[in-house]
CSV table of C-alpha atoms and ligand atoms in Angstrom, one decimal:
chain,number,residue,atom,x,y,z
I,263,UNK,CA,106.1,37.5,-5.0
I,264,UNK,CA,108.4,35.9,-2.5
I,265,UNK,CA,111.2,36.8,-4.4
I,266,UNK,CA,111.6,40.2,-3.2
I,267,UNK,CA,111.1,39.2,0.3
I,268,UNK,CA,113.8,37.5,2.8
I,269,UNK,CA,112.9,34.6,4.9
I,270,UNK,CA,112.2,35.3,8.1
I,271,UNK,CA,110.4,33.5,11.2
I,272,UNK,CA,106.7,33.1,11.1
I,273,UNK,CA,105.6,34.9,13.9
I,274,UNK,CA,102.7,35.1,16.2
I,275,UNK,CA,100.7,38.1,15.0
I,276,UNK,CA,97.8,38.5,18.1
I,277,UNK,CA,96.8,36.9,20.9
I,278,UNK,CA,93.8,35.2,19.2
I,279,UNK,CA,96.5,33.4,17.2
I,280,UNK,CA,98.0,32.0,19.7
I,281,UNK,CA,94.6,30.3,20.7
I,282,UNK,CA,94.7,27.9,18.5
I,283,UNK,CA,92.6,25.4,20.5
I,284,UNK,CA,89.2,25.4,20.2
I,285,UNK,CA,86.1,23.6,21.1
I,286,UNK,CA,85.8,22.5,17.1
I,287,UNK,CA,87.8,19.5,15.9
I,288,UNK,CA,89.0,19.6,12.9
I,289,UNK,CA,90.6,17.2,10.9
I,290,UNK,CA,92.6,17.8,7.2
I,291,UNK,CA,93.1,14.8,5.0
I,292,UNK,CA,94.9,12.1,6.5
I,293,UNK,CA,94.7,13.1,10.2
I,294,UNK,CA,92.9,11.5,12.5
I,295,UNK,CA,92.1,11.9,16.4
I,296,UNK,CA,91.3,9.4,19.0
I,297,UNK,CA,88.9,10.1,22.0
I,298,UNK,CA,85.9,8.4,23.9
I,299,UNK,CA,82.5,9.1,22.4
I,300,UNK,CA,80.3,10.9,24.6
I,301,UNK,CA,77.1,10.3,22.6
I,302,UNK,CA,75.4,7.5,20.7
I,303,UNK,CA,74.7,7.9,17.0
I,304,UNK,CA,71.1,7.9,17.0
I,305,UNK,CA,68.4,10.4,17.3
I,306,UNK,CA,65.8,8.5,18.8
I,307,UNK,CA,68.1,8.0,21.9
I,308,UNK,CA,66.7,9.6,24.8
I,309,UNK,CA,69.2,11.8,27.2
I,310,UNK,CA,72.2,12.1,24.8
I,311,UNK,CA,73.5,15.7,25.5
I,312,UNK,CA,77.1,14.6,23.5
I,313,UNK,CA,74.8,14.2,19.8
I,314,UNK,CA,73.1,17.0,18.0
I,315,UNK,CA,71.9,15.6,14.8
I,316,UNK,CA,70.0,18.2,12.1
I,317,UNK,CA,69.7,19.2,8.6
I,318,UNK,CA,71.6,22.3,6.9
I,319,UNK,CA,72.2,23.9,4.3
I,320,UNK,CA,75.1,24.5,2.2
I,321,UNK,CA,75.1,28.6,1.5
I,322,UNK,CA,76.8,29.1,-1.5
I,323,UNK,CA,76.6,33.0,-1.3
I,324,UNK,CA,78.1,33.2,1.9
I,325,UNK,CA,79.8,30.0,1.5
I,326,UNK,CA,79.1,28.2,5.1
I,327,UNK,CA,76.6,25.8,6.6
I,328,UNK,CA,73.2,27.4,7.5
I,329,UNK,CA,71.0,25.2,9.9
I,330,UNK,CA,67.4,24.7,8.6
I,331,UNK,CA,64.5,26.3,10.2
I,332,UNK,CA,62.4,23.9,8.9
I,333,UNK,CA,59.2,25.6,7.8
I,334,UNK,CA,60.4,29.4,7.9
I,335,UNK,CA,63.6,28.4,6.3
I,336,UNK,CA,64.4,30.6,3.1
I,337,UNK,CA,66.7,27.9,1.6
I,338,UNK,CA,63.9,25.0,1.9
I,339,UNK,CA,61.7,27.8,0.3
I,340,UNK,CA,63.6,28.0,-2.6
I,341,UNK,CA,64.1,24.3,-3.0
I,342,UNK,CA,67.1,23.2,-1.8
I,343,UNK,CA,67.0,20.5,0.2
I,344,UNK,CA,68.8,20.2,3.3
I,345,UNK,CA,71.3,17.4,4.3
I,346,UNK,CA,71.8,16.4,7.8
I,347,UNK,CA,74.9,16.5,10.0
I,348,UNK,CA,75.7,15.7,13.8
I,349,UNK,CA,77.6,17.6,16.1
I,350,UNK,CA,78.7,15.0,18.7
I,351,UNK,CA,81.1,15.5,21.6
I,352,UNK,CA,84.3,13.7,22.3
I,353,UNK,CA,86.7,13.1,25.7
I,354,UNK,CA,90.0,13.4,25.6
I,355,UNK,CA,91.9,12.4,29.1
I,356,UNK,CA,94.9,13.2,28.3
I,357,UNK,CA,94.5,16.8,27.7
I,358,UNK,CA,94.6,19.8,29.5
I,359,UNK,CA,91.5,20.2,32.0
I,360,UNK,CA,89.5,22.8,29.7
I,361,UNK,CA,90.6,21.5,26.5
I,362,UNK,CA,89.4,17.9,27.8
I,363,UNK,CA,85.5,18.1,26.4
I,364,UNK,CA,85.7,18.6,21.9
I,365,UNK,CA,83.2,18.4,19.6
I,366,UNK,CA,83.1,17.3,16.1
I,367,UNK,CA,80.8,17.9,13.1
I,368,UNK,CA,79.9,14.7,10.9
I,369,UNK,CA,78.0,14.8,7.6
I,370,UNK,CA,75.4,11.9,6.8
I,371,UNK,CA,77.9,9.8,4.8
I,372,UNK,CA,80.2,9.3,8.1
I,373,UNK,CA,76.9,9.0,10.6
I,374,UNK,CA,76.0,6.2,8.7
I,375,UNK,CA,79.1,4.8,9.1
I,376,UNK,CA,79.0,5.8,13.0
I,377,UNK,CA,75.4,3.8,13.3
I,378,UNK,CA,76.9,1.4,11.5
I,379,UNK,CA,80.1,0.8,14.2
I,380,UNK,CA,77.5,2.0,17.1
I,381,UNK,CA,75.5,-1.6,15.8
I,382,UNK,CA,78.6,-3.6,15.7
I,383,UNK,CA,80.4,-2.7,19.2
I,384,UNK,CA,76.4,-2.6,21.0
I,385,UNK,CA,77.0,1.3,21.2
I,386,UNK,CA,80.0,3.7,21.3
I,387,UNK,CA,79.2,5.8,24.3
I,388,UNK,CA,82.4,6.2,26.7
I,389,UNK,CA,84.2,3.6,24.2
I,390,UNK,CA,87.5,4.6,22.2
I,391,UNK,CA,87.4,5.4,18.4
I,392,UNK,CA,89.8,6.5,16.1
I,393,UNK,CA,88.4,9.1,13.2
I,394,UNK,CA,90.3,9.9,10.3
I,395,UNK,CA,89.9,11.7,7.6
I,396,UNK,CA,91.1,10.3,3.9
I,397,UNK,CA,90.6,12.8,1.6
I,398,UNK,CA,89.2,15.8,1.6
I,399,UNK,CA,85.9,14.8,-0.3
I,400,UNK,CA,84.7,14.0,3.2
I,401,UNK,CA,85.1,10.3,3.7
I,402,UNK,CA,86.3,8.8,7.3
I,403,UNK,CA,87.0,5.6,8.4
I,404,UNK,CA,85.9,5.2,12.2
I,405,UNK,CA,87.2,2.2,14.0
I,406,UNK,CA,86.8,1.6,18.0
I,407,UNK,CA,90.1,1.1,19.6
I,408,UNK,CA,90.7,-1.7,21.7
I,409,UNK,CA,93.6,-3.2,24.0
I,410,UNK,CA,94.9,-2.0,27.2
I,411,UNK,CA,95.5,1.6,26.4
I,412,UNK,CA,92.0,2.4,25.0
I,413,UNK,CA,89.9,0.6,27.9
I,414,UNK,CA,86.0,2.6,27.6
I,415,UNK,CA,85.5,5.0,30.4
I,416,UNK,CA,84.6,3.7,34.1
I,417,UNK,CA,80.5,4.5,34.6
I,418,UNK,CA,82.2,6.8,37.2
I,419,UNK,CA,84.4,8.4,35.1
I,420,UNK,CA,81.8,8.8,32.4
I,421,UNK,CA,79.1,10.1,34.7
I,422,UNK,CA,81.4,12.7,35.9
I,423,UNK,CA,82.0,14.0,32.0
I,424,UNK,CA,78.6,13.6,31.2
I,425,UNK,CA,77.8,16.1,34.1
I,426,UNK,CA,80.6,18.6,32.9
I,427,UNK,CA,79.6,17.8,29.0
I,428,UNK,CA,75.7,19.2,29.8
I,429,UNK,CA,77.1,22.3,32.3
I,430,UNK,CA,79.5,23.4,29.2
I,431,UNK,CA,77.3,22.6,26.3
I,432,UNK,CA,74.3,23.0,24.4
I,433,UNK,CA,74.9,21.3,21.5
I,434,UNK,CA,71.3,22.3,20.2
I,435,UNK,CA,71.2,26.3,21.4
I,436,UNK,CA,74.1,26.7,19.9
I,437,UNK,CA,72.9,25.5,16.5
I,438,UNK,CA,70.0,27.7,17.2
I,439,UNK,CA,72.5,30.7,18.1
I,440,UNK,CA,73.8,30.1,14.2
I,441,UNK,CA,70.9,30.2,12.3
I,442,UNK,CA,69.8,33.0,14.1
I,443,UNK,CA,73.3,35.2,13.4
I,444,UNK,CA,72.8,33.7,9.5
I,445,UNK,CA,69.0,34.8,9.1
I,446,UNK,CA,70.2,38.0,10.6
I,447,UNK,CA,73.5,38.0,8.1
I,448,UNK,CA,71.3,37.4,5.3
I,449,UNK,CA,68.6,40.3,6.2
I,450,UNK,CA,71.6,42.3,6.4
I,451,UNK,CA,73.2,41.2,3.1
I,452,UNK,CA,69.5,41.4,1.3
I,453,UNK,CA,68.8,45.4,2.3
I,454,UNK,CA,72.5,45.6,0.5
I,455,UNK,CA,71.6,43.7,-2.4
I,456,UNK,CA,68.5,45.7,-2.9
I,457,UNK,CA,70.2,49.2,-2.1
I,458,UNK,CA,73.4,48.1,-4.5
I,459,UNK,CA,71.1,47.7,-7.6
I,460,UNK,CA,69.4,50.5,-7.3
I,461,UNK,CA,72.9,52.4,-7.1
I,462,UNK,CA,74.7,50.5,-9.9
I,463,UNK,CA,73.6,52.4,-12.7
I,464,UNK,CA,74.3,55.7,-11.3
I,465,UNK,CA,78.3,54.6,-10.2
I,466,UNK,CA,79.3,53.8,-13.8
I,467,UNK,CA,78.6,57.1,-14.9
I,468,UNK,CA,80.1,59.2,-12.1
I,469,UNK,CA,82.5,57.6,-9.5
I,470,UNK,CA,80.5,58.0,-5.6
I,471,UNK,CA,82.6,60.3,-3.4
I,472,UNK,CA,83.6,58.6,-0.9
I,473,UNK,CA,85.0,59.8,2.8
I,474,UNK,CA,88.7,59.4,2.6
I,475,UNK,CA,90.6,57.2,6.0
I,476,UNK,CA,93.6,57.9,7.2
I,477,UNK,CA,94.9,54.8,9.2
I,478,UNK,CA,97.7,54.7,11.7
I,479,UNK,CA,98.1,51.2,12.4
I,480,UNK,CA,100.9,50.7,14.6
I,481,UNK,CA,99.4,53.7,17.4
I,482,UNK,CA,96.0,52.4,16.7
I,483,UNK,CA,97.4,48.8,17.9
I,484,UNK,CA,98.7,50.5,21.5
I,485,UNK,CA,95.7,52.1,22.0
I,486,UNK,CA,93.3,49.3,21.6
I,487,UNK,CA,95.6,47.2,23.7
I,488,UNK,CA,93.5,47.8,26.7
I,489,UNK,CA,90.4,46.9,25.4
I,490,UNK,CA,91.7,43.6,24.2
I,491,UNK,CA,92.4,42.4,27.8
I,492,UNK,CA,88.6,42.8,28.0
I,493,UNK,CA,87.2,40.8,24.9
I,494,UNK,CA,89.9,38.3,25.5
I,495,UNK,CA,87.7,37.2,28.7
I,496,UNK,CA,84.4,37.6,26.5
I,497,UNK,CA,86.1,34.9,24.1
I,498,UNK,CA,86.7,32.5,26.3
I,499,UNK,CA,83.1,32.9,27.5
I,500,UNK,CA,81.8,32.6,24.1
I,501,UNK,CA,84.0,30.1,23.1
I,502,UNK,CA,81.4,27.0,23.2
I,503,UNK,CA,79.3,29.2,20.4
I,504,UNK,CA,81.8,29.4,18.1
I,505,UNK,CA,80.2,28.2,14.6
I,506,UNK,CA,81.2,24.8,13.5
I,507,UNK,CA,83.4,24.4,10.5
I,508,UNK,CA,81.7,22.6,7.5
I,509,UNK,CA,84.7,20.2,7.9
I,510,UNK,CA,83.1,16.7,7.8
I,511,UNK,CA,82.1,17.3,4.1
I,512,UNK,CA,82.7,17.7,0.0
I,513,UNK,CA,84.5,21.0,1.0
I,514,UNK,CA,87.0,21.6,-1.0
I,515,UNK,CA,85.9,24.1,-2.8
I,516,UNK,CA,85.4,26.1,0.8
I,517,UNK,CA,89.0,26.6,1.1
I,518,UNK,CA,89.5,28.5,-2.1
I,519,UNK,CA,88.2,31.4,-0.9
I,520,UNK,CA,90.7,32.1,1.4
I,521,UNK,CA,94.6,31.4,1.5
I,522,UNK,CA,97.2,32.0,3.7
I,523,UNK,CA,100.4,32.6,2.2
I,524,UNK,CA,103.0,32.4,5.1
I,525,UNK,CA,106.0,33.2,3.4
I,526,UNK,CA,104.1,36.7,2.6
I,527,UNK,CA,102.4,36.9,5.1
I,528,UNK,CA,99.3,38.1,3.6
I,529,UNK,CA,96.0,37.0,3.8
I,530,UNK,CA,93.1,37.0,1.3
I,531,UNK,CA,89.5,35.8,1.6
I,532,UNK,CA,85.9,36.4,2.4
I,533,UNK,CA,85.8,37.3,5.8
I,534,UNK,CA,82.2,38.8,8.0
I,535,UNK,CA,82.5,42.0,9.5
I,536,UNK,CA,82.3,41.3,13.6
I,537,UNK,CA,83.0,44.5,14.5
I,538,UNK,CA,84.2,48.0,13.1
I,539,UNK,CA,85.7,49.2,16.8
I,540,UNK,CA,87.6,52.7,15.3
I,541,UNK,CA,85.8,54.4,11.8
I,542,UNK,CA,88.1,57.5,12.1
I,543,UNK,CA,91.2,54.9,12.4
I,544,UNK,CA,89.8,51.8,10.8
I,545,UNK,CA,90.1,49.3,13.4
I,546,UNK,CA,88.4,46.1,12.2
I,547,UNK,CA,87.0,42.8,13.2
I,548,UNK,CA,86.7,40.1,11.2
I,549,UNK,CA,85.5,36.5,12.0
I,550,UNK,CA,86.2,33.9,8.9
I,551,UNK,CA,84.0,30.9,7.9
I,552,UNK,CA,86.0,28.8,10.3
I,553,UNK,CA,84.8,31.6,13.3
I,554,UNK,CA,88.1,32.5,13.6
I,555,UNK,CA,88.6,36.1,14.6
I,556,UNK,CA,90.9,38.4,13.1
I,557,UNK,CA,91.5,42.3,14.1
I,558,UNK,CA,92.8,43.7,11.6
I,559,UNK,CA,93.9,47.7,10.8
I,560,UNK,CA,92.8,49.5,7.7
I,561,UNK,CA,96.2,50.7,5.5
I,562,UNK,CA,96.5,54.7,5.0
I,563,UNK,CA,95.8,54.5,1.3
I,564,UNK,CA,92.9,52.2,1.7
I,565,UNK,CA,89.9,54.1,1.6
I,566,UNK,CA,86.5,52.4,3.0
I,567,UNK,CA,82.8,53.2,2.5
I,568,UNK,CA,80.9,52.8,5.8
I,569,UNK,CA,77.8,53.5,4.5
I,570,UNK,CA,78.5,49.7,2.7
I,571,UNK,CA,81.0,48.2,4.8
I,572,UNK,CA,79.3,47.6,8.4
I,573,UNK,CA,78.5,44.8,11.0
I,574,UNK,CA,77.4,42.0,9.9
I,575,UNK,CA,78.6,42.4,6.3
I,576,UNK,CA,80.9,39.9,3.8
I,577,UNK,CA,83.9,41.5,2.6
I,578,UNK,CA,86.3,40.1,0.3
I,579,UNK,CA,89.7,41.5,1.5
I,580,UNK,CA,93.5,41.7,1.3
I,581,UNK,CA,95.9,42.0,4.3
I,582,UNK,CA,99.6,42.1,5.4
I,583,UNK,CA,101.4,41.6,8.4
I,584,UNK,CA,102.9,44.4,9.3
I,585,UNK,CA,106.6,44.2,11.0
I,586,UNK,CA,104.3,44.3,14.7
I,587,UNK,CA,102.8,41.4,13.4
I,588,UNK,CA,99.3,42.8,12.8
I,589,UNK,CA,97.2,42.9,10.0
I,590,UNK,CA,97.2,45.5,7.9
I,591,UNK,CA,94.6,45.7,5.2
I,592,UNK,CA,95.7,46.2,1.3
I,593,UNK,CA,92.2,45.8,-0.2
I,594,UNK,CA,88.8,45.5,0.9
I,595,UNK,CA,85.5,45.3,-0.9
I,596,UNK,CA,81.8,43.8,-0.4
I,597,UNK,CA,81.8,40.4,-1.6
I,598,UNK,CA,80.4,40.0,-4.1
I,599,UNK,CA,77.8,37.1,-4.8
I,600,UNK,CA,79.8,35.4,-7.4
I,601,UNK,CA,78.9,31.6,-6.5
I,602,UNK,CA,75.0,32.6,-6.7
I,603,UNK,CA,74.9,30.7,-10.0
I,604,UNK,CA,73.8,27.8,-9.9
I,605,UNK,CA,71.8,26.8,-6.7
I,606,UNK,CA,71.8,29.2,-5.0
I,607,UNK,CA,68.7,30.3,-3.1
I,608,UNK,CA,67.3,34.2,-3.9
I,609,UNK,CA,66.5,35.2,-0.7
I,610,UNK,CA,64.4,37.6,-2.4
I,611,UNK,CA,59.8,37.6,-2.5
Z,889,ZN,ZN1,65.6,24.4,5.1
């Protein structure tokens, strides 16, 4: 594949791109980060804005982390049982004034560990720890930091975060704000089911007309420019509700799905349907398990069934980077629920 193709500089394809900060840590194996907690590990604690603890569900169909709503949750209903994990918050001095406040996601096998140091060092709030990740099964070590350089914050200091910590975030609306999108994603996905076996048997014997696209990427891109400007402002906005990754866990099987290949430049995955902002051009947003946000621009040849693809919807998708640097995409489908195999809920009655 790269054969065919010279090297060239990887370049930045769109301005989301260039964001690469976000309010999410995230941590590959063998990397590690070093900031003051801003929360203790323990649920029972009373005023802890910095620590979210709750349990979830693995989503095998749509292959991310789906809070539990307890006794209205689908999932619980069809017996899986939920696992907990803790969104806590983190300060880092050193950086930039709005990058300063991060969170990070733990699953239970590292806030045991956390309770654990928490016991050890009398509590962790405003001290200095050091996470890392060792592999990617989802083990950590956690060790607080001591010496000079890593002095706990002042109770000025730390009053002062804690103030800006509960003005920025809510760690528990925005867990509510993501079950509410999945529940809404699964609704969605459920009518499709439904509607897709009904169709099945009629596609294999005659192919479905569909309405034919013609895209025009590169003009498509100049005319949208404007309207970037404006969501840019929304994403910053929104920034603090962007979904957690499922990081902190057994997730390598997560990653499969979806592959950057730089030297291509294509991308391939399962990405969610934001936004379809053009039909007639095939202007497309995408957000990806990690909540990142793609826009992407549908190729001439590629020809797309609204009536299927829409808001809200998993699609399994090809895409290149065009010489602008946008996405152009190859292929794109409904994806399909493959992983529904084993445990996978039916979020059918
Ligand atoms: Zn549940």
């Amino acid at each position: 594949m790269a054969g065919t193709k010279a090297l060239r500089v990887r370049r930045v394809g769109s301005r989301e791109e260039r964001k690469r900060p976000t309010v999410y840590l995230r941590l590959k194996a063998d990397e590690s980060f070093s900031g003051h907690a801003l929360f203790e590990p323990n649920p029972e604690q009373e005023d802890n804005p910095g620590y979210f603890e709750y349990y979830t569900h693995f989503d095998q169909q749509a292959n991310r982390y789906v809070p539990c709503a307890g006794e209205a949750c689908p999932f619980c209903a069809a017996n899986d049982s939920p696992s907990t994990r803790a969104v806590t918050a983190w300060y880092f001095p050193d950086n930039e004034k709005n990058e300063q406040i991060k969170l990070f996601e733990f699953n239970w096998g590292t806030i045991q560990a956390l309770d654990d140091e928490s016991e050890d060092e009398d509590g962790l709030m405003g001290k200095k720890l050091r996470i890392k990740r060792l592999d990617d099964r989802g083990n950590y070590s956690i060790k607080t930091r001591t010496g000079v350089d890593n002095k706990p914050l002042t109770a000025k200091v730390l009053k002062s975060v804690m103030a800006e910590l509960e003005e920025k975030f809510d760690l528990e609306g925005m867990q509510e704000k993501r079950l509410q999108a999945a529940l809404e994603a699964m609704r969605v996905q459920e009518a499709l089911e439904d509607a897709d076996d009904e169709d099945e048997e009629e596609e294999e014997e005659e192919e479905t007309p569909r309405r034919r696209r013609t895209g025009k990427p590169v003009a498509a891109a100049t005319e949208e420019e404007e309207d970037e400007d404006e969501e840019e402002d929304e994403d910053e906005s929104e920034e603090e509700e962007e979904e957690p990754e499922a990081e902190a866990d057994v997730d390598e099987d997560e990653d499969e799905d979806e592959e950057v290949d730089e030297e291509d430049e294509t991308l391939q995955g399962v990405f969610n349907v934001s936004r379809i902002a053009d039909e007639e051009t095939g202007i497309f947003n995408f957000t990806n398990d990690e909540g990142e946000k793609f826009k992407m621009f549908l190729s001439e040849d590629v020809e797309v069934d609204y009536d299927e693809i829409q808001k809200g919807v998993d699609v399994q998708l090809s895409a290149q980077a065009d010489d602008e640097g946008d996405w152009i995409i190859t292929e794109i489908e409904v994806a399909k629920p493959k992983r529904r195999t084993t445990k996978a809920p039916s979020r059918r009655r």
